[in-house]
Amino acid sequence: METNIEIQKGQLIEIKQLNRHVFHLKIQSEDFDKMQYVPGFTLDIYLGNGEILSNLETRKYSIWNYEPVHQIIDVAICTFSNGKGAHWVSTLKNGDILYFNPPKGKLLINESADYYYLIGDITSLSHLYEINRNLSINKKVFSFIYAYSQRDIFPDIDGSFPFDYYVINPLIPELVQQKIEALEPDFSGTGFAYILGEPKTVITLHDYFKNQKKWNSNQLRSKPFWKEIKDI
Ligand SMILES: Cc1cc2nc3c(=O)[nH]c(=O)nc-3n(C[C@H](O)[C@H](O)[C@H](O)COP(=O)(O)OP(=O)(O)OC[C@H]3O[C@@H](n4cnc5c(N)ncnc54)[C@H](O)[C@@H]3O)c2cc1C
């Protein structure tokens, strides 16, 4: 448990609903000047005023883009969960003050590989966009974004759709694996994979890369983006 974290704050300068389930937020803060930004950072945002309400819950959101001149961060917040964070985002309006812990992250860009697998769902899409945009142009990328509906897919910050998107509904992790197996390119050199998003799919694909493709753990960044409620 972390203690004595300095709570930072910023102003919501724009909030826009991109589609049924995704809100795009632009947050401006002088506190962002203090960070040594690395693509792949996340922001732990308090679901309310973190300065006056002790023990307020936070939710982690990926930094979709950082613009250092005006100190503006973009995030994409999804509402598929219908949970606390999803309800909170729908109450926000321009000018609101948001509270967060200093940005940091573990799913950072790794530029040492020759080629990349970027695999995830809509909730992790902004994270993968940020990694992809910051990889140097000579890197080869295999992408696989799975969505429940075509309507859930939103473009990158520059309006582009740089990935391959697949509608898979119902989401069956083994089906995602089969499709990836069928599509896999023949890249040479060292690979690195980001496997993010829906928990069961992340676990299935992580096992596939480790056990069938024989990739080392240090070539994999796998992260379920939320915890499953246990079946009763
Ligand atoms: C490294 C990291 C980066 C993240 N980046 C983002 C981001 O950029 N944007 C973003 O929206 N979220 C992101 N998340 C997820 C985010 O932190 C929340 O966990 C998620 O949005 C759900 O929070 P909630 O309060 O809305 O729902 P909760 O109240 O926490 O969850 C309610 C229930 O809904 C289910 N659930 C949760 N999330 C989803 C989902 N996406 N789809 C379907 N069911 C779900 C779960 O079973 C959960 O028990 C990230 C998580 C991690 C670990």
Short mmCIF file of C-alpha atoms and ligand atoms in Angstrom, two decimals:
data_model
loop_
_atom_site.label_atom_id
_atom_site.label_comp_id
_atom_site.label_asym_id
_atom_site.label_seq_id
_atom_site.Cartn_x
_atom_site.Cartn_y
_atom_site.Cartn_z
CA MET A 1 0.00 0.00 0.00
CA GLU A 2 1.44 3.37 -1.03
CA THR A 3 1.32 6.17 1.53
CA ASN A 4 1.90 9.91 1.36
CA ILE A 5 1.41 10.13 -2.38
CA GLU A 6 1.22 13.71 -3.51
CA ILE A 7 -2.22 14.18 -5.04
CA GLN A 8 -2.06 16.19 -8.24
CA LYS A 9 -4.87 18.00 -9.99
CA GLY A 10 -5.81 19.38 -13.35
CA GLN A 11 -8.67 20.91 -15.27
CA LEU A 12 -10.91 19.02 -17.60
CA ILE A 13 -10.68 21.26 -20.65
CA GLU A 14 -12.72 19.04 -22.95
CA ILE A 15 -14.97 16.01 -22.66
CA LYS A 16 -16.53 14.42 -25.70
CA GLN A 17 -18.50 11.20 -26.10
CA LEU A 18 -16.91 9.33 -29.02
CA ASN A 19 -19.53 6.59 -29.22
CA ARG A 20 -21.98 4.68 -26.99
CA HIS A 21 -19.25 3.46 -24.65
CA VAL A 22 -16.26 5.79 -24.92
CA PHE A 23 -15.58 9.28 -23.55
CA HIS A 24 -12.55 11.30 -24.65
CA LEU A 25 -11.14 13.61 -21.95
CA LYS A 26 -8.48 16.32 -22.27
CA ILE A 27 -6.89 17.24 -18.95
CA GLN A 28 -4.58 20.22 -18.53
CA SER A 29 -2.28 20.43 -15.50
CA GLU A 30 0.93 22.21 -14.52
CA ASP A 31 1.68 19.10 -12.45
CA PHE A 32 2.30 17.18 -15.69
CA ASP A 33 5.51 19.22 -16.03
CA LYS A 34 6.95 17.19 -13.13
CA MET A 35 6.74 13.83 -14.89
CA GLN A 36 9.34 12.19 -17.07
CA TYR A 37 6.77 10.96 -19.56
CA VAL A 38 7.17 7.57 -21.19
CA PRO A 39 4.49 6.25 -23.58
CA GLY A 40 2.60 3.56 -21.71
CA PHE A 41 2.08 5.65 -18.56
CA THR A 42 -1.28 5.51 -16.81
CA LEU A 43 -3.15 8.00 -14.68
CA ASP A 44 -4.81 6.93 -11.40
CA ILE A 45 -7.77 9.28 -11.24
CA TYR A 46 -9.86 9.82 -8.08
CA LEU A 47 -13.58 9.40 -8.60
CA GLY A 48 -14.22 12.77 -6.94
CA ASN A 49 -12.25 15.29 -4.91
CA GLY A 50 -9.22 13.31 -3.74
CA GLU A 51 -8.01 16.20 -1.60
CA ILE A 52 -10.97 16.36 0.75
CA LEU A 53 -12.40 12.85 0.66
CA SER A 54 -10.06 10.37 2.26
CA ASN A 55 -10.04 6.80 0.92
CA LEU A 56 -11.74 7.84 -2.28
CA GLU A 57 -11.50 5.14 -4.95
CA THR A 58 -9.34 5.62 -8.01
CA ARG A 59 -9.45 4.10 -11.48
CA LYS A 60 -6.51 3.62 -13.78
CA TYR A 61 -6.70 5.13 -17.26
CA SER A 62 -4.05 4.94 -19.97
CA ILE A 63 -2.49 8.12 -21.26
CA TRP A 64 -3.57 8.21 -24.88
CA ASN A 65 -1.40 11.19 -25.73
CA TYR A 66 0.72 13.78 -23.90
CA GLU A 67 1.26 17.25 -25.29
CA PRO A 68 4.03 18.79 -23.15
CA VAL A 69 3.96 22.38 -24.45
CA HIS A 70 0.46 23.03 -23.08
CA GLN A 71 0.66 20.14 -20.54
CA ILE A 72 -2.39 18.32 -21.86
CA ILE A 73 -3.12 14.63 -21.44
CA ASP A 74 -5.77 12.72 -23.37
CA VAL A 75 -7.53 9.67 -21.96
CA ALA A 76 -10.33 7.46 -23.31
CA ILE A 77 -12.71 6.20 -20.63
CA CYS A 78 -15.01 3.28 -21.42
CA THR A 79 -18.37 2.56 -19.84
CA PHE A 80 -18.83 -1.14 -20.76
CA SER A 81 -18.50 -2.03 -17.06
CA ASN A 82 -21.42 0.10 -15.91
CA GLY A 83 -19.29 0.41 -12.76
CA LYS A 84 -18.28 3.34 -10.56
CA GLY A 85 -15.76 4.81 -12.99
CA ALA A 86 -18.22 4.54 -15.84
CA HIS A 87 -20.90 6.39 -13.85
CA TRP A 88 -18.41 9.00 -12.65
CA VAL A 89 -17.27 9.91 -16.17
CA SER A 90 -20.82 10.50 -17.31
CA THR A 91 -21.22 13.20 -14.58
CA LEU A 92 -18.20 15.27 -15.73
CA LYS A 93 -18.32 18.57 -17.58
CA ASN A 94 -15.85 21.05 -19.03
CA GLY A 95 -13.99 23.03 -16.35
CA ASP A 96 -14.23 20.35 -13.64
CA ILE A 97 -11.11 19.81 -11.54
CA LEU A 98 -9.82 16.23 -11.59
CA TYR A 99 -7.55 14.70 -8.95
CA PHE A 100 -4.97 12.01 -9.65
CA ASN A 101 -1.77 10.40 -8.44
CA PRO A 102 1.47 11.24 -10.27
CA PRO A 103 1.35 9.39 -13.61
CA LYS A 104 3.51 6.29 -13.93
CA GLY A 105 3.30 2.86 -15.52
CA LYS A 106 4.47 -0.67 -16.11
CA LEU A 107 3.15 -1.29 -19.61
CA LEU A 108 5.70 1.04 -21.11
CA ILE A 109 7.01 1.27 -24.63
CA ASN A 110 9.88 -1.12 -25.26
CA GLU A 111 11.82 -0.18 -28.34
CA SER A 112 14.35 -2.98 -28.29
CA ALA A 113 12.44 -5.50 -30.44
CA ASP A 114 12.30 -5.85 -34.23
CA TYR A 115 8.56 -6.47 -34.40
CA TYR A 116 5.51 -6.09 -32.18
CA TYR A 117 2.19 -7.75 -31.48
CA LEU A 118 -0.38 -5.23 -30.23
CA ILE A 119 -3.43 -7.13 -29.00
CA GLY A 120 -6.32 -5.78 -26.99
CA ASP A 121 -9.93 -4.75 -26.64
CA ILE A 122 -11.61 -1.33 -26.84
CA THR A 123 -10.74 -0.52 -23.22
CA SER A 124 -7.04 -0.92 -23.98
CA LEU A 125 -7.21 0.65 -27.44
CA SER A 126 -5.93 4.10 -26.37
CA HIS A 127 -2.95 2.43 -24.67
CA LEU A 128 -2.08 0.47 -27.80
CA TYR A 129 -2.53 3.55 -30.02
CA GLU A 130 -0.02 5.47 -27.88
CA ILE A 131 2.53 2.64 -27.99
CA ASN A 132 2.07 2.24 -31.75
CA ARG A 133 2.41 5.97 -32.53
CA ASN A 134 5.66 6.13 -30.58
CA LEU A 135 7.36 3.09 -32.11
CA SER A 136 9.90 4.04 -34.71
CA ILE A 137 8.74 3.74 -38.28
CA ASN A 138 11.00 0.79 -39.13
CA LYS A 139 9.30 -1.52 -36.59
CA LYS A 140 6.87 -4.10 -37.92
CA VAL A 141 3.52 -4.36 -36.17
CA PHE A 142 0.89 -7.09 -36.09
CA SER A 143 -2.30 -5.77 -34.51
CA PHE A 144 -5.45 -7.50 -33.36
CA ILE A 145 -8.17 -5.41 -31.70
CA TYR A 146 -11.31 -7.29 -30.67
CA ALA A 147 -14.62 -5.51 -30.15
CA TYR A 148 -18.17 -6.51 -29.31
CA SER A 149 -19.52 -4.24 -32.02
CA GLN A 150 -18.20 -2.27 -34.98
CA ARG A 151 -19.74 0.83 -33.39
CA ASP A 152 -17.40 0.58 -30.36
CA ILE A 153 -14.26 1.12 -32.44
CA PHE A 154 -12.87 4.65 -32.27
CA PRO A 155 -9.95 6.14 -34.23
CA ASP A 156 -6.60 7.22 -32.85
CA ILE A 157 -6.13 10.82 -31.68
CA ASP A 158 -5.12 11.87 -35.23
CA GLY A 159 -8.27 10.35 -36.76
CA SER A 160 -6.46 7.32 -38.21
CA PHE A 161 -7.37 3.63 -37.87
CA PRO A 162 -3.88 2.06 -37.87
CA PHE A 163 -4.88 -1.37 -36.53
CA ASP A 164 -6.75 -4.46 -37.69
CA TYR A 165 -10.10 -4.62 -35.87
CA TYR A 166 -12.30 -7.70 -35.42
CA VAL A 167 -15.87 -7.90 -34.15
CA ILE A 168 -16.11 -10.99 -31.95
CA ASN A 169 -19.40 -11.39 -30.13
CA PRO A 170 -19.72 -13.39 -27.98
CA LEU A 171 -16.09 -13.02 -27.02
CA ILE A 172 -14.52 -16.48 -26.86
CA PRO A 173 -10.82 -16.34 -25.93
CA GLU A 174 -10.01 -19.57 -27.79
CA LEU A 175 -11.57 -18.09 -30.94
CA VAL A 176 -9.38 -15.00 -30.61
CA GLN A 177 -6.35 -17.29 -30.29
CA GLN A 178 -7.37 -19.33 -33.35
CA LYS A 179 -7.81 -16.20 -35.44
CA ILE A 180 -4.44 -14.85 -34.35
CA GLU A 181 -2.79 -18.19 -35.14
CA ALA A 182 -4.32 -18.15 -38.62
CA LEU A 183 -3.22 -14.58 -39.35
CA GLU A 184 0.26 -14.57 -37.87
CA PRO A 185 2.88 -12.94 -40.06
CA ASP A 186 6.34 -14.29 -40.71
CA PHE A 187 8.37 -11.52 -39.12
CA SER A 188 12.06 -12.09 -38.49
CA GLY A 189 14.10 -10.97 -35.50
CA THR A 190 12.99 -10.49 -31.92
CA GLY A 191 9.34 -9.98 -31.08
CA PHE A 192 7.61 -8.20 -28.23
CA ALA A 193 3.90 -8.49 -27.42
CA TYR A 194 1.44 -6.28 -25.57
CA ILE A 195 -1.58 -8.37 -24.59
CA LEU A 196 -4.11 -6.16 -22.83
CA GLY A 197 -7.81 -6.00 -22.10
CA GLU A 198 -10.44 -8.61 -21.28
CA PRO A 199 -9.08 -10.83 -18.48
CA LYS A 200 -9.81 -14.33 -19.86
CA THR A 201 -8.56 -13.42 -23.31
CA VAL A 202 -5.37 -11.96 -21.84
CA ILE A 203 -4.68 -15.17 -19.89
CA THR A 204 -5.44 -17.44 -22.87
CA LEU A 205 -3.18 -15.46 -25.19
CA HIS A 206 -0.41 -15.12 -22.62
CA ASP A 207 -0.39 -18.93 -22.25
CA TYR A 208 -0.41 -19.32 -26.03
CA PHE A 209 2.65 -17.09 -26.47
CA LYS A 210 4.52 -18.75 -23.61
CA ASN A 211 3.62 -22.40 -24.13
CA GLN A 212 3.03 -22.76 -27.87
CA LYS A 213 5.13 -20.00 -29.35
CA LYS A 214 7.79 -20.46 -26.64
CA TRP A 215 8.24 -16.75 -26.08
CA ASN A 216 10.11 -15.66 -22.96
CA SER A 217 8.33 -13.72 -20.23
CA ASN A 218 10.54 -10.73 -20.94
CA GLN A 219 9.02 -10.52 -24.44
CA LEU A 220 5.49 -10.26 -23.06
CA ARG A 221 3.55 -7.45 -21.38
CA SER A 222 0.23 -9.02 -20.47
CA LYS A 223 -2.32 -7.23 -18.31
CA PRO A 224 -6.00 -7.87 -17.62
CA PHE A 225 -7.57 -4.41 -17.45
CA TRP A 226 -10.14 -5.33 -14.80
CA LYS A 227 -10.98 -8.08 -12.34
CA GLU A 228 -13.62 -10.64 -13.21
CA ILE A 229 -16.53 -11.04 -10.82
CA LYS A 230 -16.43 -14.70 -9.75
CA ASP A 231 -19.34 -16.81 -11.02
CA ILE A 232 -21.68 -17.64 -8.16
C1 LIG B 1 -3.01 -0.59 -16.77
C2 LIG B 1 -4.49 -0.29 -16.94
C3 LIG B 1 -4.89 0.69 -17.83
C4 LIG B 1 -6.24 0.97 -18.00
N1 LIG B 1 -6.62 1.90 -18.92
C5 LIG B 1 -7.94 2.15 -19.12
C6 LIG B 1 -8.36 3.12 -20.09
O1 LIG B 1 -7.54 3.77 -20.74
N2 LIG B 1 -9.70 3.32 -20.24
C7 LIG B 1 -10.65 2.62 -19.50
O2 LIG B 1 -11.83 2.83 -19.70
N3 LIG B 1 -10.27 1.73 -18.59
C8 LIG B 1 -8.95 1.47 -18.37
N4 LIG B 1 -8.57 0.56 -17.43
C9 LIG B 1 -9.63 -0.11 -16.65
C10 LIG B 1 -10.12 0.82 -15.54
O3 LIG B 1 -9.08 1.04 -14.60
C11 LIG B 1 -11.32 0.22 -14.80
O4 LIG B 1 -10.99 -0.98 -14.17
C12 LIG B 1 -12.48 -0.07 -15.71
O5 LIG B 1 -12.77 1.06 -16.49
C13 LIG B 1 -13.72 -0.43 -14.90
O6 LIG B 1 -13.93 0.50 -13.89
P1 LIG B 1 -15.40 0.85 -13.43
O7 LIG B 1 -15.28 1.60 -12.14
O8 LIG B 1 -16.16 1.49 -14.55
O9 LIG B 1 -16.04 -0.55 -13.15
P2 LIG B 1 -15.90 -1.40 -11.80
O10 LIG B 1 -16.90 -0.92 -10.79
O11 LIG B 1 -14.47 -1.43 -11.38
O12 LIG B 1 -16.27 -2.81 -12.34
C14 LIG B 1 -17.61 -3.30 -12.43
C15 LIG B 1 -17.57 -4.69 -13.07
O13 LIG B 1 -17.61 -4.53 -14.50
C16 LIG B 1 -16.74 -5.46 -15.11
N5 LIG B 1 -15.86 -4.68 -15.98
C17 LIG B 1 -14.92 -3.78 -15.64
N6 LIG B 1 -14.37 -3.21 -16.73
C18 LIG B 1 -15.00 -3.76 -17.79
C19 LIG B 1 -14.88 -3.56 -19.19
N7 LIG B 1 -14.03 -2.68 -19.72
N8 LIG B 1 -15.66 -4.31 -19.99
C20 LIG B 1 -16.53 -5.19 -19.48
N9 LIG B 1 -16.70 -5.41 -18.17
C21 LIG B 1 -15.93 -4.70 -17.33
C22 LIG B 1 -15.97 -6.20 -14.05
O14 LIG B 1 -16.40 -7.54 -13.96
C23 LIG B 1 -16.27 -5.45 -12.77
O15 LIG B 1 -16.41 -6.26 -11.67
C24 LIG B 1 -7.23 0.26 -17.24
C25 LIG B 1 -6.81 -0.70 -16.32
C26 LIG B 1 -5.46 -0.99 -16.17
C27 LIG B 1 -5.05 -2.05 -15.20
#
